[in-house]
Amino acid sequence: MHKQAQQLALRKQALLVKIQAQRQLLSLQKSELSGSLNLAAASQRLGLNLFSRAKDHPLLTATLAAGLVLLRPRRVLSIAKTALQAWMIWREIRPPSSGSSKDVPSA
């Protein structure tokens, strides 16, 4: 009986060490994810800020876009292709909006 109690105590110690290691790993992963999420949030704020400024100044936006097309047409096409792909991916993964026509059943 004494040997079984020793084995249980050793097993308990091993499990406690394993739990501590898992907690440390989780803490590291949490801090890495937090940094990534902070970067994503900052990027989103920047994008929304730029978009609102572009909406407020359409002539300036069109002039800048035309200048880019004239100076770097290949680069603009590459960026446009990437932006289109990102937009299509976003449409697939975004949460459904409450006012979406897809959510409304047809009569």
PDB file of C-alpha atoms in Angstrom:
ATOM      1  CA  MET A   1       0.000   0.000   0.000  1.00  0.00           C
ATOM      2  CA  HIS A   2       2.897   2.338   0.771  1.00  0.00           C
ATOM      3  CA  LYS A   3       4.342   1.810  -2.720  1.00  0.00           C
ATOM      4  CA  GLN A   4       1.023   2.744  -4.331  1.00  0.00           C
ATOM      5  CA  ALA A   5       0.833   5.957  -2.274  1.00  0.00           C
ATOM      6  CA  GLN A   6       4.364   6.844  -3.399  1.00  0.00           C
ATOM      7  CA  GLN A   7       3.455   6.238  -7.034  1.00  0.00           C
ATOM      8  CA  LEU A   8       0.383   8.425  -6.660  1.00  0.00           C
ATOM      9  CA  ALA A   9       2.446  11.194  -5.064  1.00  0.00           C
ATOM     10  CA  LEU A  10       4.990  11.013  -7.890  1.00  0.00           C
ATOM     11  CA  ARG A  11       2.212  11.069 -10.468  1.00  0.00           C
ATOM     12  CA  LYS A  12       0.682  14.102  -8.753  1.00  0.00           C
ATOM     13  CA  GLN A  13       4.056  15.915  -8.805  1.00  0.00           C
ATOM     14  CA  ALA A  14       4.517  15.093 -12.492  1.00  0.00           C
ATOM     15  CA  LEU A  15       1.060  16.427 -13.289  1.00  0.00           C
ATOM     16  CA  LEU A  16       1.688  19.607 -11.316  1.00  0.00           C
ATOM     17  CA  VAL A  17       4.943  20.203 -13.219  1.00  0.00           C
ATOM     18  CA  LYS A  18       3.135  19.566 -16.507  1.00  0.00           C
ATOM     19  CA  ILE A  19       0.364  22.012 -15.543  1.00  0.00           C
ATOM     20  CA  GLN A  20       2.937  24.690 -14.690  1.00  0.00           C
ATOM     21  CA  ALA A  21       4.679  24.197 -18.054  1.00  0.00           C
ATOM     22  CA  GLN A  22       1.348  24.458 -19.877  1.00  0.00           C
ATOM     23  CA  ARG A  23       0.498  27.660 -18.027  1.00  0.00           C
ATOM     24  CA  GLN A  24       3.834  29.202 -18.988  1.00  0.00           C
ATOM     25  CA  LEU A  25       3.354  28.180 -22.626  1.00  0.00           C
ATOM     26  CA  LEU A  26      -0.156  29.626 -22.624  1.00  0.00           C
ATOM     27  CA  SER A  27       1.153  32.873 -21.165  1.00  0.00           C
ATOM     28  CA  LEU A  28       3.778  33.144 -23.922  1.00  0.00           C
ATOM     29  CA  GLN A  29       1.228  32.398 -26.632  1.00  0.00           C
ATOM     30  CA  LYS A  30      -1.160  34.946 -25.146  1.00  0.00           C
ATOM     31  CA  SER A  31       1.469  37.687 -25.217  1.00  0.00           C
ATOM     32  CA  GLU A  32       2.390  36.865 -28.838  1.00  0.00           C
ATOM     33  CA  LEU A  33      -1.256  36.885 -29.880  1.00  0.00           C
ATOM     34  CA  SER A  34      -1.878  40.108 -28.005  1.00  0.00           C
ATOM     35  CA  GLY A  35       0.916  41.799 -29.934  1.00  0.00           C
ATOM     36  CA  SER A  36      -0.496  40.563 -33.237  1.00  0.00           C
ATOM     37  CA  LEU A  37      -3.994  41.713 -32.329  1.00  0.00           C
ATOM     38  CA  ASN A  38      -2.696  45.148 -31.319  1.00  0.00           C
ATOM     39  CA  LEU A  39      -0.943  45.468 -34.674  1.00  0.00           C
ATOM     40  CA  ALA A  40      -4.096  44.381 -36.518  1.00  0.00           C
ATOM     41  CA  ALA A  41      -6.207  46.896 -34.580  1.00  0.00           C
ATOM     42  CA  ALA A  42      -3.752  49.708 -35.319  1.00  0.00           C
ATOM     43  CA  SER A  43      -3.749  48.760 -39.007  1.00  0.00           C
ATOM     44  CA  GLN A  44      -7.532  48.769 -39.061  1.00  0.00           C
ATOM     45  CA  ARG A  45      -7.667  52.219 -37.442  1.00  0.00           C
ATOM     46  CA  LEU A  46      -5.139  53.538 -39.967  1.00  0.00           C
ATOM     47  CA  GLY A  47      -7.095  52.058 -42.872  1.00  0.00           C
ATOM     48  CA  LEU A  48     -10.382  53.522 -41.648  1.00  0.00           C
ATOM     49  CA  ASN A  49      -8.727  56.901 -41.091  1.00  0.00           C
ATOM     50  CA  LEU A  50      -7.267  56.891 -44.616  1.00  0.00           C
ATOM     51  CA  PHE A  51     -10.580  55.771 -46.086  1.00  0.00           C
ATOM     52  CA  SER A  52     -12.519  58.528 -44.329  1.00  0.00           C
ATOM     53  CA  ARG A  53      -9.993  61.125 -45.493  1.00  0.00           C
ATOM     54  CA  ALA A  54     -10.257  59.804 -49.050  1.00  0.00           C
ATOM     55  CA  LYS A  55     -14.040  60.117 -48.874  1.00  0.00           C
ATOM     56  CA  ASP A  56     -13.745  63.676 -47.565  1.00  0.00           C
ATOM     57  CA  HIS A  57     -11.349  64.732 -50.362  1.00  0.00           C
ATOM     58  CA  PRO A  58     -12.353  62.871 -53.551  1.00  0.00           C
ATOM     59  CA  LEU A  59     -10.537  65.223 -55.945  1.00  0.00           C
ATOM     60  CA  LEU A  60      -7.252  64.868 -54.073  1.00  0.00           C
ATOM     61  CA  THR A  61      -7.719  61.095 -53.922  1.00  0.00           C
ATOM     62  CA  ALA A  62      -8.395  60.875 -57.663  1.00  0.00           C
ATOM     63  CA  THR A  63      -5.371  63.050 -58.412  1.00  0.00           C
ATOM     64  CA  LEU A  64      -3.080  60.884 -56.276  1.00  0.00           C
ATOM     65  CA  ALA A  65      -4.471  57.711 -57.836  1.00  0.00           C
ATOM     66  CA  ALA A  66      -3.968  59.084 -61.358  1.00  0.00           C
ATOM     67  CA  GLY A  67      -0.401  60.099 -60.474  1.00  0.00           C
ATOM     68  CA  LEU A  68       0.365  56.617 -59.209  1.00  0.00           C
ATOM     69  CA  VAL A  69      -1.072  55.028 -62.343  1.00  0.00           C
ATOM     70  CA  LEU A  70       1.053  57.290 -64.539  1.00  0.00           C
ATOM     71  CA  LEU A  71       4.257  56.798 -62.542  1.00  0.00           C
ATOM     72  CA  ARG A  72       4.028  53.112 -61.623  1.00  0.00           C
ATOM     73  CA  PRO A  73       1.357  51.308 -63.666  1.00  0.00           C
ATOM     74  CA  ARG A  74       2.701  47.807 -62.948  1.00  0.00           C
ATOM     75  CA  ARG A  75       2.902  48.496 -59.230  1.00  0.00           C
ATOM     76  CA  VAL A  76      -0.645  49.889 -59.193  1.00  0.00           C
ATOM     77  CA  LEU A  77      -1.997  46.820 -60.983  1.00  0.00           C
ATOM     78  CA  SER A  78      -0.214  44.563 -58.501  1.00  0.00           C
ATOM     79  CA  ILE A  79      -1.601  46.498 -55.538  1.00  0.00           C
ATOM     80  CA  ALA A  80      -5.084  46.533 -57.071  1.00  0.00           C
ATOM     81  CA  LYS A  81      -4.969  42.769 -57.575  1.00  0.00           C
ATOM     82  CA  THR A  82      -3.848  42.221 -53.986  1.00  0.00           C
ATOM     83  CA  ALA A  83      -6.516  44.594 -52.682  1.00  0.00           C
ATOM     84  CA  LEU A  84      -9.211  42.800 -54.666  1.00  0.00           C
ATOM     85  CA  GLN A  85      -8.106  39.429 -53.311  1.00  0.00           C
ATOM     86  CA  ALA A  86      -8.045  40.784 -49.747  1.00  0.00           C
ATOM     87  CA  TRP A  87     -11.519  42.270 -50.196  1.00  0.00           C
ATOM     88  CA  MET A  88     -12.874  38.971 -51.531  1.00  0.00           C
ATOM     89  CA  ILE A  89     -11.373  37.087 -48.583  1.00  0.00           C
ATOM     90  CA  TRP A  90     -12.807  39.666 -46.174  1.00  0.00           C
ATOM     91  CA  ARG A  91     -16.277  39.199 -47.690  1.00  0.00           C
ATOM     92  CA  GLU A  92     -16.001  35.459 -47.069  1.00  0.00           C
ATOM     93  CA  ILE A  93     -14.841  35.618 -43.444  1.00  0.00           C
ATOM     94  CA  ARG A  94     -16.550  38.716 -42.081  1.00  0.00           C
ATOM     95  CA  PRO A  95     -19.324  38.223 -39.551  1.00  0.00           C
ATOM     96  CA  PRO A  96     -22.781  38.713 -41.051  1.00  0.00           C
ATOM     97  CA  SER A  97     -24.153  42.208 -40.561  1.00  0.00           C
ATOM     98  CA  SER A  98     -27.593  42.628 -39.023  1.00  0.00           C
ATOM     99  CA  GLY A  99     -28.951  44.567 -42.002  1.00  0.00           C
ATOM    100  CA  SER A 100     -27.635  42.224 -44.666  1.00  0.00           C
ATOM    101  CA  SER A 101     -30.027  41.227 -47.436  1.00  0.00           C
ATOM    102  CA  LYS A 102     -28.649  37.661 -47.279  1.00  0.00           C
ATOM    103  CA  ASP A 103     -30.023  37.254 -43.761  1.00  0.00           C
ATOM    104  CA  VAL A 104     -33.542  38.348 -44.674  1.00  0.00           C
ATOM    105  CA  PRO A 105     -35.707  35.441 -45.796  1.00  0.00           C
ATOM    106  CA  SER A 106     -37.562  35.996 -49.042  1.00  0.00           C
ATOM    107  CA  ALA A 107     -41.349  35.916 -49.000  1.00  0.00           C
TER     108      ALA A 107
END
